[in-house]
mmCIF file of C-alpha atoms in Angstrom:
data_model
loop_
_atom_site.group_PDB
_atom_site.id
_atom_site.type_symbol
_atom_site.label_atom_id
_atom_site.label_comp_id
_atom_site.label_asym_id
_atom_site.label_seq_id
_atom_site.Cartn_x
_atom_site.Cartn_y
_atom_site.Cartn_z
ATOM 1 C CA MET A 1 140.177 209.023 6.281
ATOM 2 C CA ALA A 2 138.581 205.579 6.269
ATOM 3 C CA ARG A 3 135.119 205.030 7.691
ATOM 4 C CA ARG A 4 132.989 202.084 8.621
ATOM 5 C CA GLY A 5 129.933 201.314 6.547
ATOM 6 C CA LEU A 6 126.381 201.711 7.767
ATOM 7 C CA LEU A 7 123.519 199.238 7.943
ATOM 8 C CA ILE A 8 120.784 201.490 6.561
ATOM 9 C CA ILE A 9 117.343 200.130 7.453
ATOM 10 C CA LEU A 10 114.261 201.435 5.658
ATOM 11 C CA SER A 11 110.859 200.331 6.931
ATOM 12 C CA SER A 12 107.301 201.423 6.233
ATOM 13 C CA PRO A 13 103.819 200.096 5.639
ATOM 14 C CA SER A 14 103.277 198.892 2.091
ATOM 15 C CA GLY A 15 102.504 201.851 -0.163
ATOM 16 C CA ALA A 16 104.359 204.512 1.810
ATOM 17 C CA GLY A 17 107.123 204.771 -0.802
ATOM 18 C CA LYS A 18 109.950 202.846 0.833
ATOM 19 C CA SER A 19 110.940 200.761 -2.205
ATOM 20 C CA THR A 20 110.883 203.749 -4.549
ATOM 21 C CA LEU A 21 113.037 205.748 -2.146
ATOM 22 C CA ALA A 22 115.488 202.858 -1.790
ATOM 23 C CA LYS A 23 115.907 202.698 -5.571
ATOM 24 C CA ARG A 24 116.481 206.449 -5.719
ATOM 25 C CA LEU A 25 119.155 206.208 -3.042
ATOM 26 C CA MET A 26 120.998 203.590 -5.072
ATOM 27 C CA VAL A 27 120.959 205.904 -8.092
ATOM 28 C CA TRP A 28 122.267 208.730 -5.886
ATOM 29 C CA ASP A 29 125.122 206.590 -4.551
ATOM 30 C CA GLU A 30 126.137 203.670 -6.732
ATOM 31 C CA THR A 31 128.257 202.176 -3.912
ATOM 32 C CA LEU A 32 125.094 201.373 -1.946
ATOM 33 C CA ARG A 33 124.137 197.714 -2.067
ATOM 34 C CA PHE A 34 121.003 195.880 -0.988
ATOM 35 C CA SER A 35 121.535 193.144 1.544
ATOM 36 C CA VAL A 36 120.905 189.848 -0.232
ATOM 37 C CA SER A 37 118.661 187.647 1.901
ATOM 38 C CA SER A 38 118.763 183.888 2.262
ATOM 39 C CA THR A 39 115.544 181.957 1.739
ATOM 40 C CA THR A 40 114.388 178.365 1.750
ATOM 41 C CA ARG A 41 111.754 178.926 -0.928
ATOM 42 C CA ALA A 42 112.332 177.755 -4.492
ATOM 43 C CA PRO A 43 113.673 180.292 -7.030
ATOM 44 C CA ARG A 44 111.086 181.977 -9.215
ATOM 45 C CA GLU A 45 111.542 182.356 -12.933
ATOM 46 C CA GLY A 46 114.369 184.774 -13.680
ATOM 47 C CA GLU A 47 115.745 184.892 -10.137
ATOM 48 C CA VAL A 48 119.506 184.417 -9.770
ATOM 49 C CA ASP A 49 121.146 182.759 -6.780
ATOM 50 C CA GLY A 50 123.411 185.232 -4.981
ATOM 51 C CA LYS A 51 121.797 188.238 -6.666
ATOM 52 C CA ASP A 52 118.105 188.077 -5.834
ATOM 53 C CA TYR A 53 118.457 185.667 -2.905
ATOM 54 C CA PHE A 54 120.757 183.021 -1.547
ATOM 55 C CA PHE A 55 118.639 179.913 -2.068
ATOM 56 C CA VAL A 56 119.403 177.396 0.677
ATOM 57 C CA THR A 57 117.900 174.298 2.221
ATOM 58 C CA VAL A 58 115.963 174.385 5.477
ATOM 59 C CA GLU A 59 118.793 172.494 7.137
ATOM 60 C CA ASP A 60 121.431 174.996 5.972
ATOM 61 C CA PHE A 61 119.272 177.921 7.025
ATOM 62 C CA GLN A 62 118.646 176.529 10.500
ATOM 63 C CA ARG A 63 122.355 175.772 10.863
ATOM 64 C CA GLN A 64 123.227 179.391 10.092
ATOM 65 C CA VAL A 65 120.716 180.601 12.667
ATOM 66 C CA ALA A 66 122.122 178.215 15.290
ATOM 67 C CA ASP A 67 125.651 179.428 14.510
ATOM 68 C CA GLN A 68 124.524 183.074 14.876
ATOM 69 C CA GLY A 69 125.147 183.626 11.194
ATOM 70 C CA MET A 70 121.973 185.657 10.633
ATOM 71 C CA LEU A 71 121.448 189.309 11.510
ATOM 72 C CA GLU A 72 117.700 188.772 11.386
ATOM 73 C CA HIS A 73 115.403 185.992 10.300
ATOM 74 C CA ALA A 74 111.736 185.081 10.168
ATOM 75 C CA ARG A 75 109.391 182.388 8.952
ATOM 76 C CA VAL A 76 106.851 183.623 6.424
ATOM 77 C CA PHE A 77 104.158 181.038 5.772
ATOM 78 C CA GLU A 78 106.132 177.860 4.996
ATOM 79 C CA ASN A 79 109.472 179.457 4.129
ATOM 80 C CA TYR A 80 112.356 181.016 6.044
ATOM 81 C CA TYR A 81 113.989 184.345 5.208
ATOM 82 C CA GLY A 82 117.022 185.967 6.775
ATOM 83 C CA SER A 83 120.000 188.304 6.355
ATOM 84 C CA PRO A 84 123.402 186.545 6.480
ATOM 85 C CA ILE A 85 125.834 188.445 8.672
ATOM 86 C CA ALA A 86 129.129 187.574 6.923
ATOM 87 C CA PRO A 87 128.728 189.641 3.700
ATOM 88 C CA VAL A 88 127.366 192.578 5.710
ATOM 89 C CA GLN A 89 130.376 192.542 8.052
ATOM 90 C CA THR A 90 132.736 192.434 5.072
ATOM 91 C CA ALA A 91 131.020 195.428 3.478
ATOM 92 C CA VAL A 92 130.972 197.480 6.691
ATOM 93 C CA GLU A 93 134.664 196.903 7.394
ATOM 94 C CA ALA A 94 135.419 197.988 3.811
ATOM 95 C CA GLY A 95 133.492 201.239 4.354
ATOM 96 C CA ARG A 96 130.511 200.284 2.193
ATOM 97 C CA ASP A 97 126.922 200.892 3.278
ATOM 98 C CA VAL A 98 124.334 198.112 3.085
ATOM 99 C CA LEU A 99 120.653 198.878 2.520
ATOM 100 C CA PHE A 100 117.901 196.822 4.173
ATOM 101 C CA ASP A 101 114.284 196.951 3.007
ATOM 102 C CA ILE A 102 112.691 195.098 5.946
ATOM 103 C CA ASP A 103 109.798 195.254 8.409
ATOM 104 C CA TRP A 104 109.924 196.404 12.024
ATOM 105 C CA GLN A 105 110.601 192.916 13.370
ATOM 106 C CA GLY A 106 113.694 192.495 11.221
ATOM 107 C CA ALA A 107 114.784 196.037 12.059
ATOM 108 C CA GLN A 108 114.469 195.290 15.753
ATOM 109 C CA GLN A 109 116.587 192.146 15.445
ATOM 110 C CA ILE A 110 119.349 193.970 13.570
ATOM 111 C CA SER A 111 119.251 196.892 16.011
ATOM 112 C CA ASN A 112 119.843 194.401 18.839
ATOM 113 C CA SER A 113 122.542 192.434 16.988
ATOM 114 C CA VAL A 114 126.330 192.519 17.337
ATOM 115 C CA MET A 115 126.357 195.149 14.577
ATOM 116 C CA ARG A 116 123.968 197.532 16.332
ATOM 117 C CA ASP A 117 126.598 200.308 16.564
ATOM 118 C CA ASN A 118 126.593 200.592 12.774
ATOM 119 C CA VAL A 119 122.806 200.681 12.344
ATOM 120 C CA LEU A 120 120.914 203.658 10.923
ATOM 121 C CA SER A 121 117.161 202.986 11.018
ATOM 122 C CA ILE A 122 114.580 205.122 9.235
ATOM 123 C CA PHE A 123 110.802 204.695 9.192
ATOM 124 C CA ILE A 124 108.714 206.132 6.361
ATOM 125 C CA LEU A 125 105.161 207.239 7.193
ATOM 126 C CA PRO A 126 102.406 207.998 4.665
ATOM 127 C CA PRO A 127 100.839 211.471 4.906
ATOM 128 C CA SER A 128 97.409 209.928 5.603
ATOM 129 C CA ILE A 129 95.581 206.601 5.590
ATOM 130 C CA PRO A 130 93.351 207.556 2.616
ATOM 131 C CA GLU A 131 96.500 208.475 0.670
ATOM 132 C CA LEU A 132 98.072 205.130 1.603
ATOM 133 C CA ARG A 133 95.051 203.299 0.158
ATOM 134 C CA ARG A 134 95.111 205.487 -2.946
ATOM 135 C CA ARG A 135 98.749 204.605 -3.576
ATOM 136 C CA LEU A 136 98.108 200.880 -3.138
ATOM 137 C CA GLU A 137 95.156 200.995 -5.510
ATOM 138 C CA GLY A 138 97.119 203.123 -7.967
ATOM 139 C CA ARG A 139 99.744 200.433 -8.404
ATOM 140 C CA GLY A 140 97.261 198.214 -10.181
ATOM 141 C CA GLN A 141 99.165 195.164 -8.954
ATOM 142 C CA ASP A 142 96.957 193.760 -6.201
ATOM 143 C CA SER A 143 93.379 192.573 -5.877
ATOM 144 C CA ALA A 144 90.956 194.396 -3.607
ATOM 145 C CA GLU A 145 91.340 191.568 -1.092
ATOM 146 C CA VAL A 146 95.138 191.893 -1.006
ATOM 147 C CA ILE A 147 94.903 195.672 -0.677
ATOM 148 C CA GLU A 148 92.558 195.303 2.275
ATOM 149 C CA LYS A 149 94.975 192.901 3.980
ATOM 150 C CA ARG A 150 97.817 195.360 3.438
ATOM 151 C CA MET A 151 95.708 198.150 4.906
ATOM 152 C CA GLN A 152 94.834 196.071 7.958
ATOM 153 C CA LYS A 153 98.522 195.290 8.501
ATOM 154 C CA SER A 154 99.604 198.903 8.077
ATOM 155 C CA TRP A 155 98.515 200.058 11.541
ATOM 156 C CA ASP A 156 100.551 197.357 13.262
ATOM 157 C CA GLU A 157 103.594 198.476 11.257
ATOM 158 C CA ILE A 158 102.991 202.183 11.921
ATOM 159 C CA SER A 159 102.636 201.528 15.663
ATOM 160 C CA HIS A 160 106.349 200.673 15.821
ATOM 161 C CA TRP A 161 107.498 204.049 14.456
ATOM 162 C CA ASP A 162 109.151 205.004 17.746
ATOM 163 C CA GLY A 163 111.705 202.184 17.501
ATOM 164 C CA TYR A 164 113.613 203.991 14.728
ATOM 165 C CA ASP A 165 116.369 206.613 14.718
ATOM 166 C CA TYR A 166 114.537 208.815 12.213
ATOM 167 C CA VAL A 167 110.918 209.057 11.065
ATOM 168 C CA LEU A 168 109.957 210.829 7.847
ATOM 169 C CA VAL A 169 106.490 211.621 6.500
ATOM 170 C CA ASN A 170 106.554 210.940 2.767
ATOM 171 C CA ASP A 171 104.134 213.621 1.613
ATOM 172 C CA ASP A 172 106.454 214.644 -1.224
ATOM 173 C CA LEU A 173 108.723 212.021 -2.806
ATOM 174 C CA ASP A 174 111.446 214.429 -3.951
ATOM 175 C CA ALA A 175 111.584 216.233 -0.605
ATOM 176 C CA THR A 176 111.701 212.955 1.311
ATOM 177 C CA GLU A 177 114.529 211.738 -0.909
ATOM 178 C CA GLU A 178 116.550 214.858 -0.106
ATOM 179 C CA LYS A 179 115.942 214.387 3.622
ATOM 180 C CA LEU A 180 117.183 210.793 3.369
ATOM 181 C CA LYS A 181 120.335 211.917 1.600
ATOM 182 C CA THR A 182 120.975 214.508 4.314
ATOM 183 C CA ILE A 183 120.498 211.970 7.094
ATOM 184 C CA ILE A 184 122.783 209.382 5.478
ATOM 185 C CA SER A 185 125.492 211.947 4.691
ATOM 186 C CA ALA A 186 125.493 213.156 8.300
ATOM 187 C CA GLU A 187 125.404 209.667 9.823
ATOM 188 C CA ARG A 188 128.397 208.611 7.721
ATOM 189 C CA MET A 189 130.423 211.215 9.607
ATOM 190 C CA ARG A 190 129.474 210.038 13.092
ATOM 191 C CA ARG A 191 132.499 209.737 15.319
ATOM 192 C CA ALA A 192 131.854 206.014 15.773
ATOM 193 C CA GLN A 193 131.976 205.527 11.999
ATOM 194 C CA GLN A 194 135.487 206.963 11.737
ATOM 195 C CA PRO A 195 137.924 204.399 13.191
ATOM 196 C CA ASP A 196 141.011 206.453 12.275
ATOM 197 C CA LEU A 197 139.804 209.587 14.028
ATOM 198 C CA LEU A 198 141.606 208.879 17.318
ATOM 199 C CA THR A 199 144.901 208.371 15.482
ATOM 200 C CA THR A 200 144.434 211.693 13.708
ATOM 201 C CA VAL A 201 143.679 213.545 16.947
ATOM 202 C CA ARG A 202 146.746 212.039 18.636
ATOM 203 C CA ARG A 203 148.923 213.088 15.699
ATOM 204 C CA LEU A 204 147.607 216.630 15.981
ATOM 205 C CA GLN A 205 148.346 216.613 19.711
ATOM 206 C CA ASP A 206 151.906 215.448 19.066
ATOM 207 C CA GLU A 207 152.386 218.145 16.431
ATOM 208 C CA PHE A 208 151.095 220.754 18.847
ATOM 209 C CA GLU A 209 153.472 219.570 21.586
ATOM 210 C CA ASP A 210 156.405 219.634 19.147
ATOM 211 C CA ARG A 211 155.815 223.352 18.783
ATOM 212 C CA ALA A 212 156.580 223.929 22.451
#
């Protein structure tokens, strides 16, 4: 029986494990696809248009927003970023799930969009603030100044935990991965995700009445 796809939103403060978990989910289910965002910034070396981002002009981006062609969008410093709605709608109608690695503001916009009935939102919490700092420092990617900025931002992000369908504490990566798989598997079977269910029930009713 056919099903509609899900818009699976993963959010967390930086360092809580969201990106690692998203990659693991895509290994678990190869049909999962990341939503490709549009941006007005210039491509970086090695980035491919349509794969990493849709690179568009400011005028094209603003036109899409005006035409309600974005599920969510934001301005970050001097550039715009957003999630085009058309490819997501195509995927959902084909029964494919789309994964979003976004912050609470983007999650809120998508949860209030025309596709809100297909949204599954999950927030990932760190087990503690000292552990969050340890993970950020352990990456070896950021300066002390950048790490401090990420830490300062983390509380604002954590304060929006109650706007999500599910909240998981990532104190064990493998265990959290299994919980995510369980949640997604169950949500795929929601009644609202099964458009052919009513037809099946009516057929069963007719077969039952034919027995009389």
